[in-house]
């Protein structure tokens, strides 16, 4: 029996340099897609998978992220007085239950692996999900829920994966496949950002993971990998000899909101899903062909 998955770690310490000057005084995770900040998409997705405890790995200038999940009494009151029921419901849905958020600081940017290691006290002995908020998912079944279901089925570690053209594998963690069972792929190795000619496959990890707590022990060694950073991928690879490790070909779409074009595409795609906006977006889009 797999231990219940109730915890998630969300690394949010990145500087967001690709979106300067917008991110000079604003955390990149607070950039909205339509009317919801990226961080809330990730948190909502995690909640839909049964996650109850959240750890944000933050840094300087990121306090707005935590405040976003507070109860905003004055705003609620004002909306109530004005009978703005829809807005009130949206506002209330953004608050997390008391005591469900922890924050830890990653003072120095030393890589994703280091960020996760910073959450070690929060993780303790429990399995945990990791969500990278830059990766915005559009899925009928929320992506983290798909991973959680796979975790309860297989036990051990499960990462969401997708195929990319070979010339782009050097941006991702890449799977060395033991057995390809279609939806699930058992993994015999992982390589972080390999050059195309050294990549074991073109099946790459996206920013959604379910990881066993033993990964923290390997992260503690602070071994530097690709780009001179402590890589989560390298520490996860060390779990493979002793624990189940699977890739899950998730169903849905991913938008890379760490990239300007990806972020803009996400705006359009999410707006087109909104009944209050779809018609006007469809109407104006052709003007820009
Ligand atoms: C990180 C991980 C990488 C993964 C990617 C998904 O890379 O290190 O293995 O494939 O996220 O978005 P980053 O985008 O932080 O360079």
PDB file of N, CA and C in Angstrom, residues 142-183:
ATOM      1  N   UNK A 142      -6.781  16.887 -14.005  1.00  0.00           N
ATOM      2  CA  UNK A 142      -5.592  17.676 -13.669  1.00  0.00           C
ATOM      3  C   UNK A 142      -4.319  16.809 -13.650  1.00  0.00           C
ATOM      4  N   UNK A 143      -3.228  17.375 -14.181  1.00  0.00           N
ATOM      5  CA  UNK A 143      -2.020  16.582 -14.400  1.00  0.00           C
ATOM      6  C   UNK A 143      -1.514  15.929 -13.112  1.00  0.00           C
ATOM      7  N   UNK A 144      -1.515  16.677 -12.008  1.00  0.00           N
ATOM      8  CA  UNK A 144      -1.029  16.087 -10.750  1.00  0.00           C
ATOM      9  C   UNK A 144      -1.946  14.957 -10.284  1.00  0.00           C
ATOM     10  N   UNK A 145      -3.244  15.053 -10.594  1.00  0.00           N
ATOM     11  CA  UNK A 145      -4.173  13.953 -10.272  1.00  0.00           C
ATOM     12  C   UNK A 145      -3.818  12.700 -11.102  1.00  0.00           C
ATOM     13  N   UNK A 146      -3.471  12.919 -12.376  1.00  0.00           N
ATOM     14  CA  UNK A 146      -3.049  11.788 -13.206  1.00  0.00           C
ATOM     15  C   UNK A 146      -1.814  11.117 -12.602  1.00  0.00           C
ATOM     16  N   UNK A 147      -0.879  11.950 -12.114  1.00  0.00           N
ATOM     17  CA  UNK A 147       0.340  11.401 -11.500  1.00  0.00           C
ATOM     18  C   UNK A 147       0.021  10.669 -10.208  1.00  0.00           C
ATOM     19  N   UNK A 148      -0.863  11.269  -9.395  1.00  0.00           N
ATOM     20  CA  UNK A 148      -1.222  10.655  -8.115  1.00  0.00           C
ATOM     21  C   UNK A 148      -1.886   9.296  -8.366  1.00  0.00           C
ATOM     22  N   UNK A 149      -2.779   9.235  -9.338  1.00  0.00           N
ATOM     23  CA  UNK A 149      -3.433   7.961  -9.658  1.00  0.00           C
ATOM     24  C   UNK A 149      -2.392   6.917 -10.078  1.00  0.00           C
ATOM     25  N   UNK A 150      -1.434   7.343 -10.899  1.00  0.00           N
ATOM     26  CA  UNK A 150      -0.376   6.416 -11.339  1.00  0.00           C
ATOM     27  C   UNK A 150       0.463   5.977 -10.148  1.00  0.00           C
ATOM     28  N   UNK A 151       0.725   6.903  -9.237  1.00  0.00           N
ATOM     29  CA  UNK A 151       1.505   6.575  -8.024  1.00  0.00           C
ATOM     30  C   UNK A 151       0.794   5.519  -7.182  1.00  0.00           C
ATOM     31  N   UNK A 152      -0.531   5.669  -7.025  1.00  0.00           N
ATOM     32  CA  UNK A 152      -1.266   4.670  -6.226  1.00  0.00           C
ATOM     33  C   UNK A 152      -1.303   3.319  -6.946  1.00  0.00           C
ATOM     34  N   UNK A 153      -1.153   3.359  -8.270  1.00  0.00           N
ATOM     35  CA  UNK A 153      -1.170   2.123  -9.056  1.00  0.00           C
ATOM     36  C   UNK A 153       0.192   1.407  -8.996  1.00  0.00           C
ATOM     37  N   UNK A 154       1.277   2.178  -9.148  1.00  0.00           N
ATOM     38  CA  UNK A 154       2.599   1.544  -9.294  1.00  0.00           C
ATOM     39  C   UNK A 154       3.450   1.617  -8.029  1.00  0.00           C
ATOM     40  N   UNK A 155       3.164   2.577  -7.156  1.00  0.00           N
ATOM     41  CA  UNK A 155       4.053   2.873  -6.031  1.00  0.00           C
ATOM     42  C   UNK A 155       5.315   3.547  -6.548  1.00  0.00           C
ATOM     43  N   UNK A 156       6.069   4.145  -5.653  1.00  0.00           N
ATOM     44  CA  UNK A 156       7.342   4.758  -6.036  1.00  0.00           C
ATOM     45  C   UNK A 156       7.188   6.075  -6.778  1.00  0.00           C
ATOM     46  N   UNK A 157       8.220   6.400  -7.523  1.00  0.00           N
ATOM     47  CA  UNK A 157       8.313   7.718  -8.167  1.00  0.00           C
ATOM     48  C   UNK A 157       7.629   7.731  -9.532  1.00  0.00           C
ATOM     49  N   UNK A 158       6.935   8.825  -9.815  1.00  0.00           N
ATOM     50  CA  UNK A 158       6.290   8.987 -11.129  1.00  0.00           C
ATOM     51  C   UNK A 158       6.506  10.424 -11.601  1.00  0.00           C
ATOM     52  N   UNK A 159       6.989  10.563 -12.812  1.00  0.00           N
ATOM     53  CA  UNK A 159       7.160  11.911 -13.383  1.00  0.00           C
ATOM     54  C   UNK A 159       6.330  12.024 -14.649  1.00  0.00           C
ATOM     55  N   UNK A 160       5.771  13.214 -14.885  1.00  0.00           N
ATOM     56  CA  UNK A 160       4.987  13.428 -16.104  1.00  0.00           C
ATOM     57  C   UNK A 160       5.953  13.663 -17.266  1.00  0.00           C
ATOM     58  N   UNK A 161       5.682  13.019 -18.383  1.00  0.00           N
ATOM     59  CA  UNK A 161       6.614  13.112 -19.514  1.00  0.00           C
ATOM     60  C   UNK A 161       5.887  13.396 -20.819  1.00  0.00           C
ATOM     61  N   UNK A 162       6.649  13.945 -21.763  1.00  0.00           N
ATOM     62  CA  UNK A 162       6.135  14.130 -23.125  1.00  0.00           C
ATOM     63  C   UNK A 162       7.295  14.035 -24.111  1.00  0.00           C
ATOM     64  N   UNK A 163       6.943  13.653 -25.354  1.00  0.00           N
ATOM     65  CA  UNK A 163       7.955  13.592 -26.403  1.00  0.00           C
ATOM     66  C   UNK A 163       8.218  14.994 -26.947  1.00  0.00           C
ATOM     67  N   UNK A 164       9.488  15.308 -27.196  1.00  0.00           N
ATOM     68  CA  UNK A 164       9.812  16.575 -27.869  1.00  0.00           C
ATOM     69  C   UNK A 164      10.733  16.258 -29.048  1.00  0.00           C
ATOM     70  N   UNK A 165      10.805  17.154 -30.045  1.00  0.00           N
ATOM     71  CA  UNK A 165      11.760  16.936 -31.128  1.00  0.00           C
ATOM     72  C   UNK A 165      13.179  16.829 -30.562  1.00  0.00           C
ATOM     73  N   UNK A 166      13.980  15.960 -31.166  1.00  0.00           N
ATOM     74  CA  UNK A 166      15.324  15.659 -30.649  1.00  0.00           C
ATOM     75  C   UNK A 166      16.163  16.924 -30.428  1.00  0.00           C
ATOM     76  N   UNK A 167      15.969  17.949 -31.275  1.00  0.00           N
ATOM     77  CA  UNK A 167      16.819  19.147 -31.129  1.00  0.00           C
ATOM     78  C   UNK A 167      16.452  19.966 -29.884  1.00  0.00           C
ATOM     79  N   UNK A 168      15.364  19.565 -29.170  1.00  0.00           N
ATOM     80  CA  UNK A 168      15.009  20.331 -27.960  1.00  0.00           C
ATOM     81  C   UNK A 168      15.245  19.560 -26.662  1.00  0.00           C
ATOM     82  N   UNK A 169      15.771  18.316 -26.773  1.00  0.00           N
ATOM     83  CA  UNK A 169      15.959  17.520 -25.536  1.00  0.00           C
ATOM     84  C   UNK A 169      16.944  18.179 -24.578  1.00  0.00           C
ATOM     85  N   UNK A 170      17.833  19.020 -25.114  1.00  0.00           N
ATOM     86  CA  UNK A 170      18.853  19.626 -24.242  1.00  0.00           C
ATOM     87  C   UNK A 170      18.294  20.669 -23.270  1.00  0.00           C
ATOM     88  N   UNK A 171      16.974  20.882 -23.286  1.00  0.00           N
ATOM     89  CA  UNK A 171      16.356  21.809 -22.316  1.00  0.00           C
ATOM     90  C   UNK A 171      15.731  21.079 -21.135  1.00  0.00           C
ATOM     91  N   UNK A 172      15.747  19.746 -21.174  1.00  0.00           N
ATOM     92  CA  UNK A 172      14.931  18.981 -20.224  1.00  0.00           C
ATOM     93  C   UNK A 172      15.700  17.833 -19.565  1.00  0.00           C
ATOM     94  N   UNK A 173      15.038  17.255 -18.533  1.00  0.00           N
ATOM     95  CA  UNK A 173      15.457  15.967 -18.009  1.00  0.00           C
ATOM     96  C   UNK A 173      14.916  14.900 -18.952  1.00  0.00           C
ATOM     97  N   UNK A 174      15.750  13.915 -19.302  1.00  0.00           N
ATOM     98  CA  UNK A 174      15.391  12.937 -20.338  1.00  0.00           C
ATOM     99  C   UNK A 174      15.401  11.518 -19.754  1.00  0.00           C
ATOM    100  N   UNK A 175      14.432  10.715 -20.177  1.00  0.00           N
ATOM    101  CA  UNK A 175      14.298   9.344 -19.677  1.00  0.00           C
ATOM    102  C   UNK A 175      15.136   8.357 -20.482  1.00  0.00           C
ATOM    103  N   UNK A 176      15.816   7.462 -19.763  1.00  0.00           N
ATOM    104  CA  UNK A 176      16.406   6.283 -20.379  1.00  0.00           C
ATOM    105  C   UNK A 176      15.394   5.169 -20.100  1.00  0.00           C
ATOM    106  N   UNK A 177      14.765   4.683 -21.151  1.00  0.00           N
ATOM    107  CA  UNK A 177      13.590   3.819 -21.001  1.00  0.00           C
ATOM    108  C   UNK A 177      13.987   2.355 -20.786  1.00  0.00           C
ATOM    109  N   UNK A 178      13.431   1.742 -19.739  1.00  0.00           N
ATOM    110  CA  UNK A 178      13.628   0.295 -19.541  1.00  0.00           C
ATOM    111  C   UNK A 178      12.563  -0.452 -20.333  1.00  0.00           C
ATOM    112  N   UNK A 179      11.283  -0.072 -20.098  1.00  0.00           N
ATOM    113  CA  UNK A 179      10.197  -0.724 -20.829  1.00  0.00           C
ATOM    114  C   UNK A 179       9.098   0.294 -21.112  1.00  0.00           C
ATOM    115  N   UNK A 180       8.723   0.389 -22.372  1.00  0.00           N
ATOM    116  CA  UNK A 180       7.679   1.335 -22.763  1.00  0.00           C
ATOM    117  C   UNK A 180       6.352   0.602 -22.817  1.00  0.00           C
ATOM    118  N   UNK A 181       5.491   0.901 -21.833  1.00  0.00           N
ATOM    119  CA  UNK A 181       4.204   0.196 -21.773  1.00  0.00           C
ATOM    120  C   UNK A 181       3.083   1.074 -22.318  1.00  0.00           C
ATOM    121  N   UNK A 182       3.448   2.143 -23.014  1.00  0.00           N
ATOM    122  CA  UNK A 182       2.427   3.040 -23.560  1.00  0.00           C
ATOM    123  C   UNK A 182       2.226   4.226 -22.643  1.00  0.00           C
ATOM    124  N   UNK A 183       1.154   4.199 -21.852  1.00  0.00           N
ATOM    125  CA  UNK A 183       0.890   5.307 -20.938  1.00  0.00           C
ATOM    126  C   UNK A 183       2.002   5.407 -19.881  1.00  0.00           C
TER     127      UNK A 183
END
